[in-house]
Amino acid sequence: MSDSEASLKHLDEKICYLRRKRDEIHERINNRRDEFVASCLAFQNEVYVEDNDEIHTLLAEKERLQNEIHSLDKKNRALESSTAAFVEEVLEELQQTVSALEG
């Protein structure tokens, strides 16, 4: 085998070796990209679940507060009604007292 044939064979082997290395690097890059995408999706799902739990908690709190507002409004109306009746009763008694004093 001549030097040029040996050199050609050596270069051919080196090219094959570099191609294999390139293919391995591409495969590693693709695997890491797939792992990264999978971890991103897992993170997004985790964030979605946490946000969803927080939304449910906030909605439950909102409903509780709305029920409390309704209850307080009901109590307020009852208090206003009884206060109005009391004031009316006191005014009637005052009118009767004034009428008795004048008459």
PDB file of C-alpha atoms in Angstrom:
ATOM      1  CA  MET A   1       0.000   0.000   0.000  1.00  0.00           C
ATOM      2  CA  SER A   2       1.394   3.333  -0.988  1.00  0.00           C
ATOM      3  CA  ASP A   3       1.619   6.361   1.250  1.00  0.00           C
ATOM      4  CA  SER A   4      -1.159   8.130  -0.624  1.00  0.00           C
ATOM      5  CA  GLU A   5      -3.445   5.086  -0.278  1.00  0.00           C
ATOM      6  CA  ALA A   6      -2.640   4.864   3.427  1.00  0.00           C
ATOM      7  CA  SER A   7      -3.211   8.578   3.808  1.00  0.00           C
ATOM      8  CA  LEU A   8      -6.516   8.285   1.925  1.00  0.00           C
ATOM      9  CA  LYS A   9      -7.560   5.344   4.100  1.00  0.00           C
ATOM     10  CA  HIS A  10      -6.592   7.253   7.242  1.00  0.00           C
ATOM     11  CA  LEU A  11      -8.567  10.329   6.118  1.00  0.00           C
ATOM     12  CA  ASP A  12     -11.549   8.142   5.241  1.00  0.00           C
ATOM     13  CA  GLU A  13     -11.444   6.527   8.695  1.00  0.00           C
ATOM     14  CA  LYS A  14     -11.150   9.937  10.311  1.00  0.00           C
ATOM     15  CA  ILE A  15     -14.153  11.215   8.302  1.00  0.00           C
ATOM     16  CA  CYS A  16     -16.187   8.171   9.358  1.00  0.00           C
ATOM     17  CA  TYR A  17     -15.153   8.720  12.988  1.00  0.00           C
ATOM     18  CA  LEU A  18     -16.115  12.424  12.806  1.00  0.00           C
ATOM     19  CA  ARG A  19     -19.476  11.547  11.210  1.00  0.00           C
ATOM     20  CA  ARG A  20     -20.210   9.065  14.018  1.00  0.00           C
ATOM     21  CA  LYS A  21     -19.252  11.687  16.594  1.00  0.00           C
ATOM     22  CA  ARG A  22     -21.471  14.259  14.850  1.00  0.00           C
ATOM     23  CA  ASP A  23     -24.392  11.801  14.835  1.00  0.00           C
ATOM     24  CA  GLU A  24     -23.845  11.038  18.541  1.00  0.00           C
ATOM     25  CA  ILE A  25     -23.777  14.772  19.333  1.00  0.00           C
ATOM     26  CA  HIS A  26     -26.995  15.315  17.345  1.00  0.00           C
ATOM     27  CA  GLU A  27     -28.640  12.432  19.198  1.00  0.00           C
ATOM     28  CA  ARG A  28     -27.557  13.830  22.594  1.00  0.00           C
ATOM     29  CA  ILE A  29     -28.834  17.292  21.626  1.00  0.00           C
ATOM     30  CA  ASN A  30     -32.171  15.827  20.512  1.00  0.00           C
ATOM     31  CA  ASN A  31     -32.475  13.800  23.732  1.00  0.00           C
ATOM     32  CA  ARG A  32     -31.696  16.835  25.880  1.00  0.00           C
ATOM     33  CA  ARG A  33     -34.178  18.941  23.891  1.00  0.00           C
ATOM     34  CA  ASP A  34     -36.863  16.268  24.422  1.00  0.00           C
ATOM     35  CA  GLU A  35     -36.055  16.160  28.154  1.00  0.00           C
ATOM     36  CA  PHE A  36     -36.236  19.956  28.332  1.00  0.00           C
ATOM     37  CA  VAL A  37     -39.590  20.069  26.539  1.00  0.00           C
ATOM     38  CA  ALA A  38     -40.940  17.333  28.832  1.00  0.00           C
ATOM     39  CA  SER A  39     -39.773  19.208  31.944  1.00  0.00           C
ATOM     40  CA  CYS A  40     -41.328  22.445  30.622  1.00  0.00           C
ATOM     41  CA  LEU A  41     -44.648  20.704  30.071  1.00  0.00           C
ATOM     42  CA  ALA A  42     -44.490  19.149  33.538  1.00  0.00           C
ATOM     43  CA  PHE A  43     -43.759  22.582  35.032  1.00  0.00           C
ATOM     44  CA  GLN A  44     -46.659  24.157  33.132  1.00  0.00           C
ATOM     45  CA  ASN A  45     -49.003  21.425  34.369  1.00  0.00           C
ATOM     46  CA  GLU A  46     -47.781  21.938  37.929  1.00  0.00           C
ATOM     47  CA  VAL A  47     -48.322  25.685  37.696  1.00  0.00           C
ATOM     48  CA  TYR A  48     -51.777  25.116  36.180  1.00  0.00           C
ATOM     49  CA  VAL A  49     -52.749  22.769  39.032  1.00  0.00           C
ATOM     50  CA  GLU A  50     -51.455  25.229  41.667  1.00  0.00           C
ATOM     51  CA  ASP A  51     -53.292  28.110  39.992  1.00  0.00           C
ATOM     52  CA  ASN A  52     -56.400  25.970  39.700  1.00  0.00           C
ATOM     53  CA  ASP A  53     -56.249  25.099  43.426  1.00  0.00           C
ATOM     54  CA  GLU A  54     -55.769  28.768  44.276  1.00  0.00           C
ATOM     55  CA  ILE A  55     -58.719  29.722  42.065  1.00  0.00           C
ATOM     56  CA  HIS A  56     -60.922  27.148  43.798  1.00  0.00           C
ATOM     57  CA  THR A  57     -59.845  28.470  47.193  1.00  0.00           C
ATOM     58  CA  LEU A  58     -60.540  32.065  46.156  1.00  0.00           C
ATOM     59  CA  LEU A  59     -63.928  31.165  44.673  1.00  0.00           C
ATOM     60  CA  ALA A  60     -64.916  29.347  47.870  1.00  0.00           C
ATOM     61  CA  GLU A  61     -63.843  32.391  49.920  1.00  0.00           C
ATOM     62  CA  LYS A  62     -65.806  34.677  47.579  1.00  0.00           C
ATOM     63  CA  GLU A  63     -68.941  32.534  47.994  1.00  0.00           C
ATOM     64  CA  ARG A  64     -68.521  32.506  51.783  1.00  0.00           C
ATOM     65  CA  LEU A  65     -68.174  36.294  51.828  1.00  0.00           C
ATOM     66  CA  GLN A  66     -71.205  36.737  49.567  1.00  0.00           C
ATOM     67  CA  ASN A  67     -73.250  34.532  51.915  1.00  0.00           C
ATOM     68  CA  GLU A  68     -72.038  36.588  54.870  1.00  0.00           C
ATOM     69  CA  ILE A  69     -73.007  39.830  53.073  1.00  0.00           C
ATOM     70  CA  HIS A  70     -76.471  38.400  52.358  1.00  0.00           C
ATOM     71  CA  SER A  71     -76.871  37.392  56.008  1.00  0.00           C
ATOM     72  CA  LEU A  72     -75.716  40.806  57.246  1.00  0.00           C
ATOM     73  CA  ASP A  73     -78.061  42.587  54.811  1.00  0.00           C
ATOM     74  CA  LYS A  74     -80.941  40.480  56.114  1.00  0.00           C
ATOM     75  CA  LYS A  75     -80.043  41.306  59.733  1.00  0.00           C
ATOM     76  CA  ASN A  76     -79.651  44.989  58.821  1.00  0.00           C
ATOM     77  CA  ARG A  77     -83.119  45.101  57.231  1.00  0.00           C
ATOM     78  CA  ALA A  78     -84.621  43.406  60.300  1.00  0.00           C
ATOM     79  CA  LEU A  79     -82.876  45.921  62.577  1.00  0.00           C
ATOM     80  CA  GLU A  80     -84.064  48.869  60.462  1.00  0.00           C
ATOM     81  CA  SER A  81     -87.619  47.526  60.548  1.00  0.00           C
ATOM     82  CA  SER A  82     -87.636  47.032  64.316  1.00  0.00           C
ATOM     83  CA  THR A  83     -85.973  50.422  64.847  1.00  0.00           C
ATOM     84  CA  ALA A  84     -88.602  52.098  62.664  1.00  0.00           C
ATOM     85  CA  ALA A  85     -91.383  50.356  64.623  1.00  0.00           C
ATOM     86  CA  PHE A  86     -89.772  51.404  67.916  1.00  0.00           C
ATOM     87  CA  VAL A  87     -89.415  55.030  66.778  1.00  0.00           C
ATOM     88  CA  GLU A  88     -93.031  55.024  65.593  1.00  0.00           C
ATOM     89  CA  GLU A  89     -94.153  53.643  68.944  1.00  0.00           C
ATOM     90  CA  VAL A  90     -92.162  56.257  70.874  1.00  0.00           C
ATOM     91  CA  LEU A  91     -93.583  59.043  68.683  1.00  0.00           C
ATOM     92  CA  GLU A  92     -97.135  57.814  69.290  1.00  0.00           C
ATOM     93  CA  GLU A  93     -96.509  57.784  73.051  1.00  0.00           C
ATOM     94  CA  LEU A  94     -95.084  61.317  72.870  1.00  0.00           C
ATOM     95  CA  GLN A  95     -98.126  62.498  70.901  1.00  0.00           C
ATOM     96  CA  GLN A  96    -100.430  60.906  73.463  1.00  0.00           C
ATOM     97  CA  THR A  97     -98.487  62.514  76.309  1.00  0.00           C
ATOM     98  CA  VAL A  98     -98.576  65.923  74.597  1.00  0.00           C
ATOM     99  CA  SER A  99    -102.311  65.551  73.891  1.00  0.00           C
ATOM    100  CA  ALA A 100    -102.972  64.574  77.509  1.00  0.00           C
ATOM    101  CA  LEU A 101    -100.963  67.536  78.784  1.00  0.00           C
ATOM    102  CA  GLU A 102    -102.784  69.954  76.455  1.00  0.00           C
ATOM    103  CA  GLY A 103    -106.246  68.603  77.118  1.00  0.00           C
TER     104      GLY A 103
END
